[in-house]
CSV table of C-alpha atoms and ligand atoms in Angstrom, one decimal:
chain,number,residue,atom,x,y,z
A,56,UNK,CA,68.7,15.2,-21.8
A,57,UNK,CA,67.6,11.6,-22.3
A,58,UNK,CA,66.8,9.7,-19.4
A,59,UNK,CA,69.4,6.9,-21.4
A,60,UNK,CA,72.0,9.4,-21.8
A,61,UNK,CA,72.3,10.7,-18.3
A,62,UNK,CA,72.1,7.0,-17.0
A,63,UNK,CA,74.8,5.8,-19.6
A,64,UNK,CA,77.3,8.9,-19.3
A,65,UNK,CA,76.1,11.9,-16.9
A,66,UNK,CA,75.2,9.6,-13.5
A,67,UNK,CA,78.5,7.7,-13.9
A,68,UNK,CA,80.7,10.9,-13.8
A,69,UNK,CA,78.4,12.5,-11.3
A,70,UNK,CA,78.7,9.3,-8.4
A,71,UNK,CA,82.2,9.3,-9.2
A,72,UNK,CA,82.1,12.9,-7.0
A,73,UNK,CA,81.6,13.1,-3.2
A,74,UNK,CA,77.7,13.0,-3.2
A,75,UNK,CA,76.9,16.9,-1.9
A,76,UNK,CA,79.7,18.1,-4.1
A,77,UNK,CA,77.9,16.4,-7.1
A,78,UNK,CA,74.6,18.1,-5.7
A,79,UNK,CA,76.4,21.5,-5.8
A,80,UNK,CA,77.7,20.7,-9.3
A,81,UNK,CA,74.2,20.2,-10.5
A,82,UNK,CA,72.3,22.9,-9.1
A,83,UNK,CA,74.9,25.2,-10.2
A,84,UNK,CA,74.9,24.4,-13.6
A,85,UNK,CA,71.0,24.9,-13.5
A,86,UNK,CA,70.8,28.1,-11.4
A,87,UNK,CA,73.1,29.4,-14.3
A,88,UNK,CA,71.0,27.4,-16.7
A,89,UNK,CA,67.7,29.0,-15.1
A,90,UNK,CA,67.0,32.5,-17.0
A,91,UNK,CA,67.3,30.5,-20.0
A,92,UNK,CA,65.3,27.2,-19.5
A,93,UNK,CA,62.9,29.6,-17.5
A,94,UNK,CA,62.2,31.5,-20.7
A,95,UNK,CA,62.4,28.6,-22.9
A,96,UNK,CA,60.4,25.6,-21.7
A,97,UNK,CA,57.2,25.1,-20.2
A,98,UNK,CA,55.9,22.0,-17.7
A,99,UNK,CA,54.0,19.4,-19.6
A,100,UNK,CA,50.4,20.0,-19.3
A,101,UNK,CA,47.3,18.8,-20.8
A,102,UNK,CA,43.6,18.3,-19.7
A,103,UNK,CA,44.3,15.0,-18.6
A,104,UNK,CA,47.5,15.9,-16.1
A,105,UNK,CA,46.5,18.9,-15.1
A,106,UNK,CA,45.4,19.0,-10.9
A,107,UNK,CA,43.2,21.3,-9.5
A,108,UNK,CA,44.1,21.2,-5.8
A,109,UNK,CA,45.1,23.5,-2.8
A,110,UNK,CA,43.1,25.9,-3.9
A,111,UNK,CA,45.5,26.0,-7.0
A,112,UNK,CA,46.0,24.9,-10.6
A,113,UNK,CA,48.8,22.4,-11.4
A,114,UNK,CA,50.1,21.8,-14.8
A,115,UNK,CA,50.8,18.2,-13.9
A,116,UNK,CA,50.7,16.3,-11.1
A,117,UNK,CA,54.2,15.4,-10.6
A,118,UNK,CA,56.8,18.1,-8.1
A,119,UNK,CA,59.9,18.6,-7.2
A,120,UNK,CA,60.5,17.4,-3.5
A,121,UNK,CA,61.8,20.0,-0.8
A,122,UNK,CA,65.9,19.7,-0.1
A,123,UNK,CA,66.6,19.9,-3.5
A,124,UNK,CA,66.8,23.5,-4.1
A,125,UNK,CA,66.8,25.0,-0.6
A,126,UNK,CA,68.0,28.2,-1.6
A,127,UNK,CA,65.7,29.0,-4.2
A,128,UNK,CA,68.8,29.0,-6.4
A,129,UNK,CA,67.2,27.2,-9.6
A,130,UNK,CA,63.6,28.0,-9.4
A,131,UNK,CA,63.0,28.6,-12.7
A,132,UNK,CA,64.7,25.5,-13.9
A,133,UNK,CA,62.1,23.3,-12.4
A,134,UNK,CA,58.6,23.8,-14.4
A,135,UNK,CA,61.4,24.0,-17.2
A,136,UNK,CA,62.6,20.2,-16.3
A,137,UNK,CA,59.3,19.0,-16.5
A,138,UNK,CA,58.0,19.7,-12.8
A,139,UNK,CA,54.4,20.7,-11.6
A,140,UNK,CA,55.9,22.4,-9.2
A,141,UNK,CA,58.7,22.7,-6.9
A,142,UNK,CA,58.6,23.1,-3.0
A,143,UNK,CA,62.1,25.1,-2.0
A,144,UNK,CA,63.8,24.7,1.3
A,145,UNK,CA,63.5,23.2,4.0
A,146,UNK,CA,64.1,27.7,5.4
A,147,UNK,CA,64.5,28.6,8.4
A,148,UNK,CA,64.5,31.9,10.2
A,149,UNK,CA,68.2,32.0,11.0
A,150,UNK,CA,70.8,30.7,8.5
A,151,UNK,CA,72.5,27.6,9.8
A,152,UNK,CA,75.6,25.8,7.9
A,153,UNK,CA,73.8,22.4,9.3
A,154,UNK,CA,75.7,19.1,10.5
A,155,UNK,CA,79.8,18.5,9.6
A,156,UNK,CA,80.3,16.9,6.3
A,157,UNK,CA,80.3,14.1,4.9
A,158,UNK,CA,76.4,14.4,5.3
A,159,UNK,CA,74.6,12.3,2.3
A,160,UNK,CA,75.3,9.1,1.1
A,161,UNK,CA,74.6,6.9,-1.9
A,162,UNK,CA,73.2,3.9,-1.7
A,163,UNK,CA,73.4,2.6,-5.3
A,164,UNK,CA,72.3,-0.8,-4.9
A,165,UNK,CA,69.1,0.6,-3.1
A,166,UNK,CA,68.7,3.2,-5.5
A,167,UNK,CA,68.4,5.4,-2.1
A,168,UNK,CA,70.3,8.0,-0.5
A,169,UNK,CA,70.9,8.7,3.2
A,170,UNK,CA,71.3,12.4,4.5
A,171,UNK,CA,71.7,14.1,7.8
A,172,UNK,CA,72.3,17.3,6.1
A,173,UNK,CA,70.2,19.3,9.2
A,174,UNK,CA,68.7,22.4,7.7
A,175,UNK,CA,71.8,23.9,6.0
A,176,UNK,CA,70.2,26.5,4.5
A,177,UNK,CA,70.8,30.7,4.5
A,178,UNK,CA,68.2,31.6,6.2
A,179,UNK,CA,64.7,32.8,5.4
A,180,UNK,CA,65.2,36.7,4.5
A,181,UNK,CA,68.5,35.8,2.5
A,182,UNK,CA,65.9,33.1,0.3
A,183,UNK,CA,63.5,35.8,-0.1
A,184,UNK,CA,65.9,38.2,-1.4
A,185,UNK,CA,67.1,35.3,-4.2
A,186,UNK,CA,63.2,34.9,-4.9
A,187,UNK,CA,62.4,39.1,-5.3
A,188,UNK,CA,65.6,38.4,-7.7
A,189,UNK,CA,63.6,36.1,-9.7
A,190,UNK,CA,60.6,38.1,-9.9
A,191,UNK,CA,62.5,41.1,-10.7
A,192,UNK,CA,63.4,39.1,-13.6
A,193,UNK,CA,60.0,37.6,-15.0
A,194,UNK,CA,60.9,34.0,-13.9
A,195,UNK,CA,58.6,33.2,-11.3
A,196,UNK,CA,55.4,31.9,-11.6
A,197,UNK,CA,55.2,28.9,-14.3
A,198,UNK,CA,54.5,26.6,-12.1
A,199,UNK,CA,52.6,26.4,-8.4
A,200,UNK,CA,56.0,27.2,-5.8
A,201,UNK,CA,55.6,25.9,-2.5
A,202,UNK,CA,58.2,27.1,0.8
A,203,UNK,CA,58.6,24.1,3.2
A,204,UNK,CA,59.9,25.9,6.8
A,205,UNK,CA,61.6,24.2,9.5
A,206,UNK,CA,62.8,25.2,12.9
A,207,UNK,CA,66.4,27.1,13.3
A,208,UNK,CA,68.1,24.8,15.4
A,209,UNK,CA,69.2,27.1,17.6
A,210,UNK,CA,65.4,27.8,18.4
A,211,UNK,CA,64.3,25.7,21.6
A,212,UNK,CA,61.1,24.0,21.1
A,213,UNK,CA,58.7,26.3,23.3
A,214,UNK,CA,59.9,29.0,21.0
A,215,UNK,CA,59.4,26.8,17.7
A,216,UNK,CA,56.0,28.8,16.9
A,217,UNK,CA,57.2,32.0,16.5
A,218,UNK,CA,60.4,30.8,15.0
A,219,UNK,CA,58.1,29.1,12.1
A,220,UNK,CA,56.0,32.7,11.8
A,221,UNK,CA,59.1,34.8,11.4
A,222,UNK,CA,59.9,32.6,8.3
A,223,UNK,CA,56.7,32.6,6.8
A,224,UNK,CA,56.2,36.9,7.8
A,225,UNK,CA,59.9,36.6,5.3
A,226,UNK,CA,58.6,34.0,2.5
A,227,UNK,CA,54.7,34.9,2.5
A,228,UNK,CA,54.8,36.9,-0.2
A,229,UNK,CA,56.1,34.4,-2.9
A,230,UNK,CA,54.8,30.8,-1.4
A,231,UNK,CA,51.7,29.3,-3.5
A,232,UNK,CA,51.8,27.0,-0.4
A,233,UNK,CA,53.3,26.8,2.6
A,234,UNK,CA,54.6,23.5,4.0
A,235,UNK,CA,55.3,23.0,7.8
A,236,UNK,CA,58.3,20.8,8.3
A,237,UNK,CA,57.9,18.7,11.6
A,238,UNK,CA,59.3,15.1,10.3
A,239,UNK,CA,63.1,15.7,9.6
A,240,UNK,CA,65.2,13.2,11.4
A,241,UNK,CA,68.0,15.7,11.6
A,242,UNK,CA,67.1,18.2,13.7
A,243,UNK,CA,67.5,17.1,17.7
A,244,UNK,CA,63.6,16.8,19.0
A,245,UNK,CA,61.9,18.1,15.8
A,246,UNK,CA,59.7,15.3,14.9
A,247,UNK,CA,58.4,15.5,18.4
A,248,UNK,CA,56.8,18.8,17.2
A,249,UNK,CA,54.4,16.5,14.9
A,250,UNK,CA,52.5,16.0,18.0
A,251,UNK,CA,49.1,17.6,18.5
A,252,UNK,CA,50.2,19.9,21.5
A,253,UNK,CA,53.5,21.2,19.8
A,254,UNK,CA,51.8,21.2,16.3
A,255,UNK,CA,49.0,23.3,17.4
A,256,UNK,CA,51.0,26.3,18.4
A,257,UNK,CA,52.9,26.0,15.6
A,258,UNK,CA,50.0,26.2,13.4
A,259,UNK,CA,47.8,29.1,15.4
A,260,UNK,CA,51.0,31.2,15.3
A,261,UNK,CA,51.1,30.5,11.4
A,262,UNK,CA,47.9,31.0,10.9
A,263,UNK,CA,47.8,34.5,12.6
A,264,UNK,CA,50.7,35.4,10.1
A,265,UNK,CA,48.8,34.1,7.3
A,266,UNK,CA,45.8,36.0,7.7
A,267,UNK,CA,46.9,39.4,8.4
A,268,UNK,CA,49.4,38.9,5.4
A,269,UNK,CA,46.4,38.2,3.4
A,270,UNK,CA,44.0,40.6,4.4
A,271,UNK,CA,46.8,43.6,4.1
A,272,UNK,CA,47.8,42.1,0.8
A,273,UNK,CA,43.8,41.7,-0.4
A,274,UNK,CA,44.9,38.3,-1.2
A,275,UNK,CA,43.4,34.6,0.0
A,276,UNK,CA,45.8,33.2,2.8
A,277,UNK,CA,48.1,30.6,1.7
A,278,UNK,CA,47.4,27.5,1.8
A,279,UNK,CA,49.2,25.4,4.5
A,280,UNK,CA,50.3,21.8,4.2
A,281,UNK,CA,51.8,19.5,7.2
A,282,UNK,CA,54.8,16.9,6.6
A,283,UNK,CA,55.0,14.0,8.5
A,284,UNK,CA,57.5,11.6,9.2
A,285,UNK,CA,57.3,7.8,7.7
A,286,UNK,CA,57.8,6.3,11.1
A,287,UNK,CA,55.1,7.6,13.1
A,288,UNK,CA,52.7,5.2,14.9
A,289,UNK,CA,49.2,4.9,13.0
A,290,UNK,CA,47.4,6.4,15.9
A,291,UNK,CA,50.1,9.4,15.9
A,292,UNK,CA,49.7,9.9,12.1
A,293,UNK,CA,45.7,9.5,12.6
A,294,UNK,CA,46.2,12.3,15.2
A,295,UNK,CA,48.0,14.5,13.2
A,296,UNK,CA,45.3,14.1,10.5
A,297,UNK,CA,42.6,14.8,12.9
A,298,UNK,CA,44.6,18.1,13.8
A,299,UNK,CA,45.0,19.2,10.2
A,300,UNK,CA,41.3,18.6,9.7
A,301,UNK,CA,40.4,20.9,12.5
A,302,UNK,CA,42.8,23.6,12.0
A,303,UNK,CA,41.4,23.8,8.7
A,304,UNK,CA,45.4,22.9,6.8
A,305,UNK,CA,44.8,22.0,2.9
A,306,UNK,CA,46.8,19.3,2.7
A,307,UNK,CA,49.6,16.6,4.1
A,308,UNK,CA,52.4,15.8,2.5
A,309,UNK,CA,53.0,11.7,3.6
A,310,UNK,CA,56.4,11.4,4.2
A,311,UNK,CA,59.4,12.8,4.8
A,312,UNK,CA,62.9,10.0,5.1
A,313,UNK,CA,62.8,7.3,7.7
A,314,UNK,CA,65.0,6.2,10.1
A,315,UNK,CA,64.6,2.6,9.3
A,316,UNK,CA,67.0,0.2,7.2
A,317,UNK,CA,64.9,-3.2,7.3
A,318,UNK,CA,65.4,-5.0,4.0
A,319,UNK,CA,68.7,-3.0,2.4
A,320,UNK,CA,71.0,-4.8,0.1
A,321,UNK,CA,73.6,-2.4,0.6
A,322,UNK,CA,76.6,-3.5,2.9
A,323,UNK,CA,75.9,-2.8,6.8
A,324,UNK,CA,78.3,-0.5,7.1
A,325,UNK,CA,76.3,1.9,4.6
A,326,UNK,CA,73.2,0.7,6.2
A,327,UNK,CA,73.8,1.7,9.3
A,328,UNK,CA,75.0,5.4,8.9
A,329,UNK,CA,72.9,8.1,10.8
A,330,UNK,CA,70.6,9.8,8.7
A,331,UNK,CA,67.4,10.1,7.0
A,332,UNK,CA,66.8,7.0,4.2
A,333,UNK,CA,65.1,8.6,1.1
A,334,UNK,CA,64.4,6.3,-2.5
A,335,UNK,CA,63.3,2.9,-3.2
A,336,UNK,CA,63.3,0.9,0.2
A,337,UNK,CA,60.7,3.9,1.6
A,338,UNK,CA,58.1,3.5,-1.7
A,339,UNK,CA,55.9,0.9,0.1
A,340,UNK,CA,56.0,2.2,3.3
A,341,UNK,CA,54.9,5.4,2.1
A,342,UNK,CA,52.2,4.5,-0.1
A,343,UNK,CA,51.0,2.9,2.7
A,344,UNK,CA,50.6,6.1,4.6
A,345,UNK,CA,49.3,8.1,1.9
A,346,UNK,CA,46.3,5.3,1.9
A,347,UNK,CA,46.0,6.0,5.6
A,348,UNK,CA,46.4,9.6,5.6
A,349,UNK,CA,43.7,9.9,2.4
A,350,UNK,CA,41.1,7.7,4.4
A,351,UNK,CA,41.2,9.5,7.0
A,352,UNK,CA,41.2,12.7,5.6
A,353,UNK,CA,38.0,11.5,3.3
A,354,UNK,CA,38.8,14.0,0.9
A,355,UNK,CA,39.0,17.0,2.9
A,356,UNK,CA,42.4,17.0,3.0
A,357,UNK,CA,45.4,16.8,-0.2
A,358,UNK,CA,47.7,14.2,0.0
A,359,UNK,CA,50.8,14.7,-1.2
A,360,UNK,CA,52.5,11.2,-2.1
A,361,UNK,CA,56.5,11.4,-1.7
A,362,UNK,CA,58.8,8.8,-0.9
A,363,UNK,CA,60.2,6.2,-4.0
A,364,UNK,CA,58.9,7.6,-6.8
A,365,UNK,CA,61.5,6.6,-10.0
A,366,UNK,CA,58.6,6.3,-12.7
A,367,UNK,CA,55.2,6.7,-13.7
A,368,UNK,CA,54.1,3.3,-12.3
A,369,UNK,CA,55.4,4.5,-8.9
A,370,UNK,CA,53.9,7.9,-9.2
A,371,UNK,CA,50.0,5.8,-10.5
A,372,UNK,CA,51.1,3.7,-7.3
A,373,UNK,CA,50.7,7.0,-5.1
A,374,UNK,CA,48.1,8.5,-7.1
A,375,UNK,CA,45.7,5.6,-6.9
A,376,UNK,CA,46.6,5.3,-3.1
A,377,UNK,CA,44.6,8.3,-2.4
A,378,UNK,CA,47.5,10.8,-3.5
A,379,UNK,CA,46.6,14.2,-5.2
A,380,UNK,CA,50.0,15.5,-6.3
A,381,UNK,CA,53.0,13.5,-5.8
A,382,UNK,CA,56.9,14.3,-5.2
A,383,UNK,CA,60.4,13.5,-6.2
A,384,UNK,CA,63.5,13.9,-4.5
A,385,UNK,CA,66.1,10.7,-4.9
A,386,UNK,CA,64.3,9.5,-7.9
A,387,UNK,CA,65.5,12.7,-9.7
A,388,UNK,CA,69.1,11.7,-8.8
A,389,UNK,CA,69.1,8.2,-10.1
A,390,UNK,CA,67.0,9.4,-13.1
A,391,UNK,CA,68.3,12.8,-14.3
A,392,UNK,CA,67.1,16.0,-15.6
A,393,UNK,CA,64.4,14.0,-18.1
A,394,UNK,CA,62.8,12.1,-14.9
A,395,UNK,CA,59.6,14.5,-14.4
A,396,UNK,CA,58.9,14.5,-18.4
A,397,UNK,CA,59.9,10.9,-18.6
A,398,UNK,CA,57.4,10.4,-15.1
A,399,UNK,CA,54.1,12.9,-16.6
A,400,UNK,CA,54.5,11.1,-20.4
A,401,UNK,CA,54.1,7.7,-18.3
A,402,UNK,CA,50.9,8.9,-16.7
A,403,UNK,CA,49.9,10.0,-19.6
A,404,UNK,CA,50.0,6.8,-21.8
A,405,UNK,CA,48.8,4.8,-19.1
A,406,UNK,CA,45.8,6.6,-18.5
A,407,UNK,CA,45.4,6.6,-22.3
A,408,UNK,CA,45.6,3.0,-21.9
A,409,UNK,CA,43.6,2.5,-18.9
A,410,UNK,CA,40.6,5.1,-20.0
A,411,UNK,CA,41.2,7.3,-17.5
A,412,UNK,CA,40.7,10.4,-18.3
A,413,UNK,CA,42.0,13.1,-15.3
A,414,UNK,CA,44.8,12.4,-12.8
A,415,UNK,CA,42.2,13.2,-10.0
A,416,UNK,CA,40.5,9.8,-11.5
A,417,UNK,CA,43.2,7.3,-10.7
A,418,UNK,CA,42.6,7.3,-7.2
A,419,UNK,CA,38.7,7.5,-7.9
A,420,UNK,CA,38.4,11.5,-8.3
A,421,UNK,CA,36.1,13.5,-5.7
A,422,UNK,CA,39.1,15.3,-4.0
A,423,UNK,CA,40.0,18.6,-3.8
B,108,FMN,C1,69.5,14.9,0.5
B,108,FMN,C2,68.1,15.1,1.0
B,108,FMN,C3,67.7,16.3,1.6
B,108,FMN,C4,66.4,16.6,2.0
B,108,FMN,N1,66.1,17.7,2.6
B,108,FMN,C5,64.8,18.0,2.9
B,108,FMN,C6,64.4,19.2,3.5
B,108,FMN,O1,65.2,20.1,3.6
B,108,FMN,N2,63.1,19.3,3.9
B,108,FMN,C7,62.2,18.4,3.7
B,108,FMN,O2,61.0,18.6,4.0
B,108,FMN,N3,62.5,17.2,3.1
B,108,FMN,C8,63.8,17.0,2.8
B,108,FMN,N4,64.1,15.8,2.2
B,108,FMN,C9,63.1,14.7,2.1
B,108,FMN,C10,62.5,14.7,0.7
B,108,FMN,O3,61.8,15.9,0.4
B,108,FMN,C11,61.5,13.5,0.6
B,108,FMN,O4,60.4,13.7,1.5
B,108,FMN,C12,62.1,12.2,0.8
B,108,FMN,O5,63.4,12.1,0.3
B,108,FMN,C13,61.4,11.0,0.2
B,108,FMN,O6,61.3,11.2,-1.2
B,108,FMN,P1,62.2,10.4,-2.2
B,108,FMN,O7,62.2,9.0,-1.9
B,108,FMN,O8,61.7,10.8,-3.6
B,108,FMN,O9,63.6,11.0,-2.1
B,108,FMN,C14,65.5,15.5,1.8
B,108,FMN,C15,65.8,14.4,1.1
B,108,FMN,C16,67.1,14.2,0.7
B,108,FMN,C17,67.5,12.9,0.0
């Protein structure tokens, strides 16, 4: 579908729905969609858009942001859209029906969405039965899949490290990557787990998991990425870098939804519901921490840039920021089912234009 067509005709049906319902709608018709696209269509690649990072090979640099398909239920549908490569969850180890609805909220003349949806999600064994499902079937594997874990809310935080392990002992065996999740809003006392105490444990008891599923599998361990949240401190999010660097992580992804509402158009009374805001009021703010995270990190880290990416010129914005990969969540809402095509044959004609010749160049190249 044309990015026109689903402006014009699809979007305006779609907001006329309560916004989860419309979610529901969509990923329904592609998990039924999915065997099909799956076989059919491939992720745009080429030498220029392909990414070598994480100790893997992307088609293109441009992924499908975690909350979108927590269940796993369309996996195949996302190289087929156009994607890179598609993080599923936020999983936790118990299943958890998250916070009462109504729980996300359009905010049109933003072109952002705020959610306190809270980790409603089945739970990490029921995901990794949907994924053998997809295996079973031939349909995994066109694209790098990353698993983004959070903690079950019912999980106190001392126990929060071996909460994260038993998901990733559930999910090992089909993550390319494996995403820790310490920067959602809606879970009480989460984002203090970004700190380098908390995060620590977290990460030694991942760790352990990772290696002896490796060395029993005769596989490398996965690689493990940290999210943090848009509204840490600098010196917080320098921390956190400094902790990924010596815990030996492979990447960041920089950021998550923020709980601030400076500079909104939309009335107050939107503005001011409780929840994470996601789209074009967190682009800047964003890109700014990728900028930070990718100095910091001096190339021994990979950034993953998330947060207001509509287009290509917001995806170069990232990438020349220091981003290796970026991700899209709420720009995939307001653009459609043609939005990571639409987004890679941007990059690709401005690069064209620009004489650059690899996405690892925009930024200046020389990361892994
Ligand atoms: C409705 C909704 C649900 C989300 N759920 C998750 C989640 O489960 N785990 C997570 O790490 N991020 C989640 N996010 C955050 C996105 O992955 C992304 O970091 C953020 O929305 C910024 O990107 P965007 O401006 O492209 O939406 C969610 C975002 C939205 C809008």
């Amino acid at each position: 579908m044309s990015p026109g067509l689903y402006t014009s005709l699809v979007r305006p049906l779609l907001f006329r729905l309560d916004p989860e319902r419309a979610h529901e709608l969509a990923i329904g018709g592609l998990a039924a969609a999915s065997p099909v696209l799956g076989r059919l269509r491939r992720p745009p690649t080429s030498p220029a858009l392909a990414v070598d990072a994480l100790g893997l090979r992307f088609p293109n640099p441009v992924g499908l942001a975690a909350g979108l398909d927590k269940r796993a239920a369309a996996v195949p549908a996302w190289p087929a859209l156009g994607f890179g490569f598609a993080e599923i969850g936020t999983v936790t180890a118990e299943p958890q029906p998250g916070n009462p609805r109504p729980r996300i909220h359009r905010l049109p003349a933003d072109r952002a969405l705020i959610n306190r949806l809270g980790f409603n999600n089945e739970g990490a064994e029921a995901t990794a039965r949907r994924l053998a499902r997809w295996r079973r079937r031939g349909l995994l594997g066109r694209a790098p899949l990353g698993v983004n874990l959070g903690k079950s809310k019912v999980t106190p935080p001392e126990a929060a490290p071996a909460d994260y392990a038993r998901s990733l002992e559930a999910l090992w065996g089909f993550a390319d990557y494996v995403t820790v999740n310490v920067s959602s809003p809606n879970t009480p006392g989460l984002r203090d787990l970004q700190a380098a105490g908390p995060l620590g444990e977290i990460l030694a008891a991942l760790d352990a998991v990772n290696r002896r599923l490796a060395r029993a599998h005769g596989r490398p361990p996965r690689s493990v990425l940290v999210k943090l949240a848009p509204d840490l401190e600098p010196g917080q999010a320098d921390a956190a870098v400094d902790l990924a660097l010596e815990r030996g992580l492979a990447g960041v992804i920089v950021t998550n939804t923020t709980l601030r509402r400076e500079g909104l158009a939309s009335p107050p009374t939107l503005a001011a519901l409780e929840g994470g805001l996601s789209g074009a009021p967190l682009r800047e703010r964003s890109t700014a921490m990728v900028r930070r995270v990718a100095a910091r990190a001096g190339g021994a880290l990979a950034v993953v840039g998330v947060g207001g990416v509509f287009d290509a010129d917001d995806a170069w914005e990232k990438l020349a920021a220091g981003a290796a990969l970026v991700q899209v969540y709420t720009g995939f809402v307001y653009g459609g089912p043609g939005t990571a095509r639409a987004i890679c044959a941007g990059l690709e004609a401005r690069m064209a234009r620009e004489g650059v010749a690899r996405v690892a160049e925009i930024g200046g190249g020389g990361r892994r």
